[in-house]
Amino acid sequence: MDSMFERLLTLPFFRGVTQERMAEIVGKTKFHFLKYLPGTAFIAPGERCTHLKFMLAGSVRITIANASGRFKVGQTLTAPDVICPDFLFGIATTYPCSAEALEPVNILEVDKSDYLNILTSDPVFMFNYLNYLSTNAQKTIDGVMSITMGSIEERLALWVLSLTQVNATDITFTCKARDLCSVFGVQRSSFNAAMEGLQSRGFITYTPNEIHITDRHSMAELLNAPQYI
């Protein structure tokens, strides 16, 4: 139990909460513990988000794709973390992604109504969640604006930061280079030069059909954007 507390308290949702206060919450809340074996898909795109899913152990591959499947973003989340908490409330309460266990994964689920009780029980919980949502909302604005502003490197960095979670690793963009050139509105030669530059600095590796982000934090530093780290 102590180990579970320690893992939960590392998450931004519980920042500033004491272990004693966390114990009170656990005593009053119905927590569901689930385990998934490697290769098990446990979230599908379009599935309703009715619980917060806290990862206590293991790692998960998250994949987001557009309707045609021509553009995909993959990321790996490793415990402790929370899977797509942005979609618990609001108009669109469905997951935009799939999730598959890469190794044995332990998940703690909290029902939406129970989590709402947690939020209203203490201003610290409410502040942490609102701060998380606000940060993500600001990322969305930056991502949209990046399509027409900044260098190619900055645009790619903003896409990485907007479409992945803070602690994501093994980030990949699967998309043909010509499609990305069309989205960014740049010539193929300019795009290739930008990719070569990022690769030489150790930020990415790439092929005509995939960009692998070596280090998400480096992309944030490229933008001088500590709020995304």
PDB file of C-alpha atoms in Angstrom:
ATOM      1  CA  MET A   1       0.000   0.000   0.000  1.00  0.00           C
ATOM      2  CA  ASP A   2       2.845   2.391   0.859  1.00  0.00           C
ATOM      3  CA  SER A   3       4.361   1.742  -2.574  1.00  0.00           C
ATOM      4  CA  MET A   4       1.045   2.626  -4.216  1.00  0.00           C
ATOM      5  CA  PHE A   5       0.860   5.871  -2.246  1.00  0.00           C
ATOM      6  CA  GLU A   6       4.399   6.799  -3.222  1.00  0.00           C
ATOM      7  CA  ARG A   7       3.666   6.242  -6.914  1.00  0.00           C
ATOM      8  CA  LEU A   8       0.428   8.229  -6.851  1.00  0.00           C
ATOM      9  CA  LEU A   9       2.064  11.122  -5.026  1.00  0.00           C
ATOM     10  CA  THR A  10       4.610  11.517  -7.839  1.00  0.00           C
ATOM     11  CA  LEU A  11       1.804  12.420 -10.275  1.00  0.00           C
ATOM     12  CA  PRO A  12       0.873  16.091 -10.856  1.00  0.00           C
ATOM     13  CA  PHE A  13      -2.728  15.321  -9.831  1.00  0.00           C
ATOM     14  CA  PHE A  14      -1.599  14.717  -6.253  1.00  0.00           C
ATOM     15  CA  ARG A  15       1.199  17.279  -5.998  1.00  0.00           C
ATOM     16  CA  GLY A  16       1.297  18.870  -2.532  1.00  0.00           C
ATOM     17  CA  VAL A  17      -0.796  16.105  -0.939  1.00  0.00           C
ATOM     18  CA  THR A  18       0.557  14.326   2.126  1.00  0.00           C
ATOM     19  CA  GLN A  19       0.593  10.548   2.424  1.00  0.00           C
ATOM     20  CA  GLU A  20      -1.799  10.838   5.372  1.00  0.00           C
ATOM     21  CA  ARG A  21      -4.288  12.830   3.292  1.00  0.00           C
ATOM     22  CA  MET A  22      -3.911  10.320   0.479  1.00  0.00           C
ATOM     23  CA  ALA A  23      -4.714   7.511   2.911  1.00  0.00           C
ATOM     24  CA  GLU A  24      -7.952   9.297   3.831  1.00  0.00           C
ATOM     25  CA  ILE A  25      -8.924   9.525   0.164  1.00  0.00           C
ATOM     26  CA  VAL A  26      -8.176   5.845  -0.415  1.00  0.00           C
ATOM     27  CA  GLY A  27     -10.324   4.925   2.564  1.00  0.00           C
ATOM     28  CA  LYS A  28     -13.316   6.790   1.153  1.00  0.00           C
ATOM     29  CA  THR A  29     -12.960   5.982  -2.564  1.00  0.00           C
ATOM     30  CA  LYS A  30     -13.678   2.826  -4.553  1.00  0.00           C
ATOM     31  CA  PHE A  31     -10.445   1.976  -6.346  1.00  0.00           C
ATOM     32  CA  HIS A  32     -10.417  -0.761  -8.976  1.00  0.00           C
ATOM     33  CA  PHE A  33      -7.176  -2.637  -9.622  1.00  0.00           C
ATOM     34  CA  LEU A  34      -6.667  -4.205 -13.051  1.00  0.00           C
ATOM     35  CA  LYS A  35      -3.778  -6.091 -14.630  1.00  0.00           C
ATOM     36  CA  TYR A  36      -3.091  -6.508 -18.352  1.00  0.00           C
ATOM     37  CA  LEU A  37      -0.669  -8.942 -19.953  1.00  0.00           C
ATOM     38  CA  PRO A  38       1.765  -7.916 -22.707  1.00  0.00           C
ATOM     39  CA  GLY A  39       0.035  -7.448 -26.064  1.00  0.00           C
ATOM     40  CA  THR A  40      -3.385  -6.785 -24.508  1.00  0.00           C
ATOM     41  CA  ALA A  41      -5.261  -3.858 -26.057  1.00  0.00           C
ATOM     42  CA  PHE A  42      -7.399  -2.300 -23.316  1.00  0.00           C
ATOM     43  CA  ILE A  43      -8.439   1.031 -24.870  1.00  0.00           C
ATOM     44  CA  ALA A  44      -9.863   1.499 -28.379  1.00  0.00           C
ATOM     45  CA  PRO A  45     -10.334   4.794 -30.269  1.00  0.00           C
ATOM     46  CA  GLY A  46     -13.831   6.122 -29.670  1.00  0.00           C
ATOM     47  CA  GLU A  47     -14.287   4.191 -26.419  1.00  0.00           C
ATOM     48  CA  ARG A  48     -15.955   6.217 -23.664  1.00  0.00           C
ATOM     49  CA  CYS A  49     -13.683   7.538 -20.942  1.00  0.00           C
ATOM     50  CA  THR A  50     -15.546   6.776 -17.719  1.00  0.00           C
ATOM     51  CA  HIS A  51     -12.592   6.293 -15.351  1.00  0.00           C
ATOM     52  CA  LEU A  52      -9.202   7.819 -14.691  1.00  0.00           C
ATOM     53  CA  LYS A  53      -6.589   5.149 -15.346  1.00  0.00           C
ATOM     54  CA  PHE A  54      -3.497   5.471 -13.160  1.00  0.00           C
ATOM     55  CA  MET A  55      -0.571   3.285 -14.198  1.00  0.00           C
ATOM     56  CA  LEU A  56       1.105   1.804 -11.115  1.00  0.00           C
ATOM     57  CA  ALA A  57       3.481  -0.590 -12.902  1.00  0.00           C
ATOM     58  CA  GLY A  58       4.540  -1.493 -16.431  1.00  0.00           C
ATOM     59  CA  SER A  59       4.472   0.399 -19.744  1.00  0.00           C
ATOM     60  CA  VAL A  60       1.810   1.060 -22.379  1.00  0.00           C
ATOM     61  CA  ARG A  61       1.938   1.980 -26.069  1.00  0.00           C
ATOM     62  CA  ILE A  62      -0.483   4.784 -26.951  1.00  0.00           C
ATOM     63  CA  THR A  63      -1.309   5.365 -30.636  1.00  0.00           C
ATOM     64  CA  ILE A  64      -3.348   8.202 -32.159  1.00  0.00           C
ATOM     65  CA  ALA A  65      -4.272   8.116 -35.857  1.00  0.00           C
ATOM     66  CA  ASN A  66      -6.315  10.308 -38.164  1.00  0.00           C
ATOM     67  CA  ALA A  67      -9.427   8.962 -39.897  1.00  0.00           C
ATOM     68  CA  SER A  68      -7.535   7.733 -42.967  1.00  0.00           C
ATOM     69  CA  GLY A  69      -4.747   6.147 -40.915  1.00  0.00           C
ATOM     70  CA  ARG A  70      -2.130   8.002 -42.966  1.00  0.00           C
ATOM     71  CA  PHE A  71      -0.912   9.955 -39.951  1.00  0.00           C
ATOM     72  CA  LYS A  72      -0.103   8.184 -36.678  1.00  0.00           C
ATOM     73  CA  VAL A  73       1.567   9.299 -33.481  1.00  0.00           C
ATOM     74  CA  GLY A  74       2.855   6.650 -31.108  1.00  0.00           C
ATOM     75  CA  GLN A  75       4.211   7.124 -27.600  1.00  0.00           C
ATOM     76  CA  THR A  76       5.171   4.909 -24.686  1.00  0.00           C
ATOM     77  CA  LEU A  77       3.995   5.711 -21.165  1.00  0.00           C
ATOM     78  CA  THR A  78       5.743   4.118 -18.217  1.00  0.00           C
ATOM     79  CA  ALA A  79       4.380   3.931 -14.672  1.00  0.00           C
ATOM     80  CA  PRO A  80       3.669   5.967 -12.695  1.00  0.00           C
ATOM     81  CA  ASP A  81       1.516   7.961 -15.122  1.00  0.00           C
ATOM     82  CA  VAL A  82      -2.104   8.627 -16.096  1.00  0.00           C
ATOM     83  CA  ILE A  83      -3.577   7.624 -19.443  1.00  0.00           C
ATOM     84  CA  CYS A  84      -5.318  10.464 -21.343  1.00  0.00           C
ATOM     85  CA  PRO A  85      -6.902  12.215 -18.338  1.00  0.00           C
ATOM     86  CA  ASP A  86      -8.067  15.112 -20.539  1.00  0.00           C
ATOM     87  CA  PHE A  87     -11.115  13.208 -21.767  1.00  0.00           C
ATOM     88  CA  LEU A  88     -12.854  12.419 -18.476  1.00  0.00           C
ATOM     89  CA  PHE A  89     -14.931  15.619 -18.608  1.00  0.00           C
ATOM     90  CA  GLY A  90     -16.237  17.858 -21.367  1.00  0.00           C
ATOM     91  CA  ILE A  91     -18.303  17.287 -24.508  1.00  0.00           C
ATOM     92  CA  ALA A  92     -15.955  14.740 -26.109  1.00  0.00           C
ATOM     93  CA  THR A  93     -15.488  12.062 -23.450  1.00  0.00           C
ATOM     94  CA  THR A  94     -14.135   9.375 -25.750  1.00  0.00           C
ATOM     95  CA  TYR A  95     -10.529   8.253 -26.126  1.00  0.00           C
ATOM     96  CA  PRO A  96      -8.763   9.468 -29.284  1.00  0.00           C
ATOM     97  CA  CYS A  97      -6.256   6.626 -29.084  1.00  0.00           C
ATOM     98  CA  SER A  98      -5.602   2.961 -28.604  1.00  0.00           C
ATOM     99  CA  ALA A  99      -3.624   1.581 -25.659  1.00  0.00           C
ATOM    100  CA  GLU A 100      -1.731  -1.712 -25.575  1.00  0.00           C
ATOM    101  CA  ALA A 101       0.292  -3.216 -22.740  1.00  0.00           C
ATOM    102  CA  LEU A 102       3.967  -3.643 -23.610  1.00  0.00           C
ATOM    103  CA  GLU A 103       4.664  -5.614 -20.428  1.00  0.00           C
ATOM    104  CA  PRO A 104       2.523  -6.628 -17.450  1.00  0.00           C
ATOM    105  CA  VAL A 105       0.661  -3.449 -16.532  1.00  0.00           C
ATOM    106  CA  ASN A 106      -1.083  -2.646 -13.256  1.00  0.00           C
ATOM    107  CA  ILE A 107      -3.839  -0.049 -13.511  1.00  0.00           C
ATOM    108  CA  LEU A 108      -5.740   1.694 -10.734  1.00  0.00           C
ATOM    109  CA  GLU A 109      -9.082   2.985 -11.989  1.00  0.00           C
ATOM    110  CA  VAL A 110     -11.172   5.696 -10.357  1.00  0.00           C
ATOM    111  CA  ASP A 111     -14.744   6.194 -11.513  1.00  0.00           C
ATOM    112  CA  LYS A 112     -15.646   9.652 -12.844  1.00  0.00           C
ATOM    113  CA  SER A 113     -18.157  10.360 -10.066  1.00  0.00           C
ATOM    114  CA  ASP A 114     -15.691   9.210  -7.404  1.00  0.00           C
ATOM    115  CA  TYR A 115     -12.948  11.380  -8.858  1.00  0.00           C
ATOM    116  CA  LEU A 116     -15.322  14.345  -8.882  1.00  0.00           C
ATOM    117  CA  ASN A 117     -15.807  13.772  -5.140  1.00  0.00           C
ATOM    118  CA  ILE A 118     -12.031  13.796  -4.703  1.00  0.00           C
ATOM    119  CA  LEU A 119     -11.744  17.069  -6.614  1.00  0.00           C
ATOM    120  CA  THR A 120     -14.376  18.794  -4.502  1.00  0.00           C
ATOM    121  CA  SER A 121     -12.996  17.447  -1.225  1.00  0.00           C
ATOM    122  CA  ASP A 122      -9.851  19.573  -1.251  1.00  0.00           C
ATOM    123  CA  PRO A 123      -8.793  22.709  -3.207  1.00  0.00           C
ATOM    124  CA  VAL A 124      -5.359  21.152  -3.787  1.00  0.00           C
ATOM    125  CA  PHE A 125      -6.844  18.347  -5.899  1.00  0.00           C
ATOM    126  CA  MET A 126      -9.017  20.784  -7.856  1.00  0.00           C
ATOM    127  CA  PHE A 127      -6.122  23.175  -8.486  1.00  0.00           C
ATOM    128  CA  ASN A 128      -3.841  20.370  -9.732  1.00  0.00           C
ATOM    129  CA  TYR A 129      -6.423  19.052 -12.176  1.00  0.00           C
ATOM    130  CA  LEU A 130      -7.382  22.501 -13.480  1.00  0.00           C
ATOM    131  CA  ASN A 131      -3.720  23.384 -13.905  1.00  0.00           C
ATOM    132  CA  TYR A 132      -3.193  20.195 -15.929  1.00  0.00           C
ATOM    133  CA  LEU A 133      -6.182  20.909 -18.183  1.00  0.00           C
ATOM    134  CA  SER A 134      -5.202  24.551 -18.679  1.00  0.00           C
ATOM    135  CA  THR A 135      -1.662  23.606 -19.684  1.00  0.00           C
ATOM    136  CA  ASN A 136      -2.992  21.163 -22.273  1.00  0.00           C
ATOM    137  CA  ALA A 137      -5.454  23.734 -23.622  1.00  0.00           C
ATOM    138  CA  GLN A 138      -2.594  26.169 -24.122  1.00  0.00           C
ATOM    139  CA  LYS A 139      -0.613  23.483 -25.937  1.00  0.00           C
ATOM    140  CA  THR A 140      -3.488  23.069 -28.393  1.00  0.00           C
ATOM    141  CA  ILE A 141      -3.404  26.762 -29.273  1.00  0.00           C
ATOM    142  CA  ASP A 142       0.352  26.618 -29.791  1.00  0.00           C
ATOM    143  CA  GLY A 143      -0.044  23.542 -31.983  1.00  0.00           C
ATOM    144  CA  VAL A 144      -2.590  25.168 -34.269  1.00  0.00           C
ATOM    145  CA  MET A 145      -0.577  28.371 -34.564  1.00  0.00           C
ATOM    146  CA  SER A 146       2.570  26.386 -35.335  1.00  0.00           C
ATOM    147  CA  ILE A 147       1.150  25.352 -38.719  1.00  0.00           C
ATOM    148  CA  THR A 148       1.728  28.853 -40.093  1.00  0.00           C
ATOM    149  CA  MET A 149       4.325  30.277 -37.689  1.00  0.00           C
ATOM    150  CA  GLY A 150       7.923  29.501 -36.823  1.00  0.00           C
ATOM    151  CA  SER A 151      10.559  27.348 -38.457  1.00  0.00           C
ATOM    152  CA  ILE A 152       9.957  23.763 -39.556  1.00  0.00           C
ATOM    153  CA  GLU A 153      11.862  22.580 -36.492  1.00  0.00           C
ATOM    154  CA  GLU A 154       9.651  24.647 -34.190  1.00  0.00           C
ATOM    155  CA  ARG A 155       6.480  23.430 -35.887  1.00  0.00           C
ATOM    156  CA  LEU A 156       7.503  19.804 -35.479  1.00  0.00           C
ATOM    157  CA  ALA A 157       8.448  20.425 -31.853  1.00  0.00           C
ATOM    158  CA  LEU A 158       5.061  21.958 -31.116  1.00  0.00           C
ATOM    159  CA  TRP A 159       3.316  18.992 -32.718  1.00  0.00           C
ATOM    160  CA  VAL A 160       5.356  16.617 -30.570  1.00  0.00           C
ATOM    161  CA  LEU A 161       4.539  18.533 -27.397  1.00  0.00           C
ATOM    162  CA  SER A 162       0.841  18.955 -28.254  1.00  0.00           C
ATOM    163  CA  LEU A 163       0.161  15.329 -29.211  1.00  0.00           C
ATOM    164  CA  THR A 164       2.098  13.512 -26.486  1.00  0.00           C
ATOM    165  CA  GLN A 165       2.103  13.424 -22.713  1.00  0.00           C
ATOM    166  CA  VAL A 166       4.874  14.991 -20.649  1.00  0.00           C
ATOM    167  CA  ASN A 167       6.663  11.771 -19.711  1.00  0.00           C
ATOM    168  CA  ALA A 168       6.215  10.012 -23.062  1.00  0.00           C
ATOM    169  CA  THR A 169       9.170   8.143 -24.573  1.00  0.00           C
ATOM    170  CA  ASP A 170       9.788   6.328 -27.871  1.00  0.00           C
ATOM    171  CA  ILE A 171       7.682   8.899 -29.742  1.00  0.00           C
ATOM    172  CA  THR A 172       7.140   8.187 -33.436  1.00  0.00           C
ATOM    173  CA  PHE A 173       5.353  10.065 -36.202  1.00  0.00           C
ATOM    174  CA  THR A 174       4.344   7.663 -38.960  1.00  0.00           C
ATOM    175  CA  CYS A 175       3.524   9.716 -42.039  1.00  0.00           C
ATOM    176  CA  LYS A 176       4.912  10.158 -45.521  1.00  0.00           C
ATOM    177  CA  ALA A 177       7.274  13.106 -45.782  1.00  0.00           C
ATOM    178  CA  ARG A 178       5.335  14.564 -48.695  1.00  0.00           C
ATOM    179  CA  ASP A 179       2.184  14.685 -46.564  1.00  0.00           C
ATOM    180  CA  LEU A 180       4.003  16.540 -43.791  1.00  0.00           C
ATOM    181  CA  CYS A 181       5.419  18.966 -46.345  1.00  0.00           C
ATOM    182  CA  SER A 182       1.883  19.633 -47.523  1.00  0.00           C
ATOM    183  CA  VAL A 183       0.626  20.227 -43.971  1.00  0.00           C
ATOM    184  CA  PHE A 184       3.532  22.525 -43.118  1.00  0.00           C
ATOM    185  CA  GLY A 185       3.347  24.244 -46.505  1.00  0.00           C
ATOM    186  CA  VAL A 186       7.073  23.836 -47.233  1.00  0.00           C
ATOM    187  CA  GLN A 187       9.219  22.469 -50.028  1.00  0.00           C
ATOM    188  CA  ARG A 188      10.585  18.940 -49.705  1.00  0.00           C
ATOM    189  CA  SER A 189      14.176  20.255 -49.842  1.00  0.00           C
ATOM    190  CA  SER A 190      13.528  22.608 -46.903  1.00  0.00           C
ATOM    191  CA  PHE A 191      11.842  19.835 -44.943  1.00  0.00           C
ATOM    192  CA  ASN A 192      14.725  17.424 -45.524  1.00  0.00           C
ATOM    193  CA  ALA A 193      17.259  20.064 -44.506  1.00  0.00           C
ATOM    194  CA  ALA A 194      15.364  20.660 -41.260  1.00  0.00           C
ATOM    195  CA  MET A 195      15.198  16.932 -40.515  1.00  0.00           C
ATOM    196  CA  GLU A 196      18.907  16.519 -41.236  1.00  0.00           C
ATOM    197  CA  GLY A 197      19.664  19.370 -38.861  1.00  0.00           C
ATOM    198  CA  LEU A 198      17.567  17.889 -36.058  1.00  0.00           C
ATOM    199  CA  GLN A 199      19.095  14.458 -36.632  1.00  0.00           C
ATOM    200  CA  SER A 200      22.642  15.827 -36.514  1.00  0.00           C
ATOM    201  CA  ARG A 201      21.836  17.419 -33.141  1.00  0.00           C
ATOM    202  CA  GLY A 202      20.560  14.097 -31.803  1.00  0.00           C
ATOM    203  CA  PHE A 203      16.929  15.238 -31.485  1.00  0.00           C
ATOM    204  CA  ILE A 204      15.437  12.781 -34.004  1.00  0.00           C
ATOM    205  CA  THR A 205      16.102   9.975 -36.433  1.00  0.00           C
ATOM    206  CA  TYR A 206      13.978   9.752 -39.565  1.00  0.00           C
ATOM    207  CA  THR A 207      13.096   7.864 -42.722  1.00  0.00           C
ATOM    208  CA  PRO A 208      10.793   8.926 -45.595  1.00  0.00           C
ATOM    209  CA  ASN A 209       7.875   7.397 -43.670  1.00  0.00           C
ATOM    210  CA  GLU A 210       8.675   7.918 -39.992  1.00  0.00           C
ATOM    211  CA  ILE A 211      10.179  10.399 -37.554  1.00  0.00           C
ATOM    212  CA  HIS A 212      11.429   9.054 -34.242  1.00  0.00           C
ATOM    213  CA  ILE A 213      11.820  11.582 -31.444  1.00  0.00           C
ATOM    214  CA  THR A 214      14.974  10.765 -29.510  1.00  0.00           C
ATOM    215  CA  ASP A 215      14.158  12.996 -26.539  1.00  0.00           C
ATOM    216  CA  ARG A 216      10.919  14.903 -25.947  1.00  0.00           C
ATOM    217  CA  HIS A 217      12.606  17.212 -23.436  1.00  0.00           C
ATOM    218  CA  SER A 218      15.089  18.315 -26.076  1.00  0.00           C
ATOM    219  CA  MET A 219      12.216  19.330 -28.338  1.00  0.00           C
ATOM    220  CA  ALA A 220      10.778  21.459 -25.515  1.00  0.00           C
ATOM    221  CA  GLU A 221      14.170  23.046 -24.995  1.00  0.00           C
ATOM    222  CA  LEU A 222      14.303  23.760 -28.729  1.00  0.00           C
ATOM    223  CA  LEU A 223      11.270  26.000 -28.199  1.00  0.00           C
ATOM    224  CA  ASN A 224      12.471  27.275 -24.841  1.00  0.00           C
ATOM    225  CA  ALA A 225       9.191  25.881 -23.518  1.00  0.00           C
ATOM    226  CA  PRO A 226       9.761  24.645 -19.943  1.00  0.00           C
ATOM    227  CA  GLN A 227       5.989  24.488 -19.355  1.00  0.00           C
ATOM    228  CA  TYR A 228       5.908  21.350 -21.527  1.00  0.00           C
ATOM    229  CA  ILE A 229       8.693  19.524 -19.659  1.00  0.00           C
TER     230      ILE A 229
END
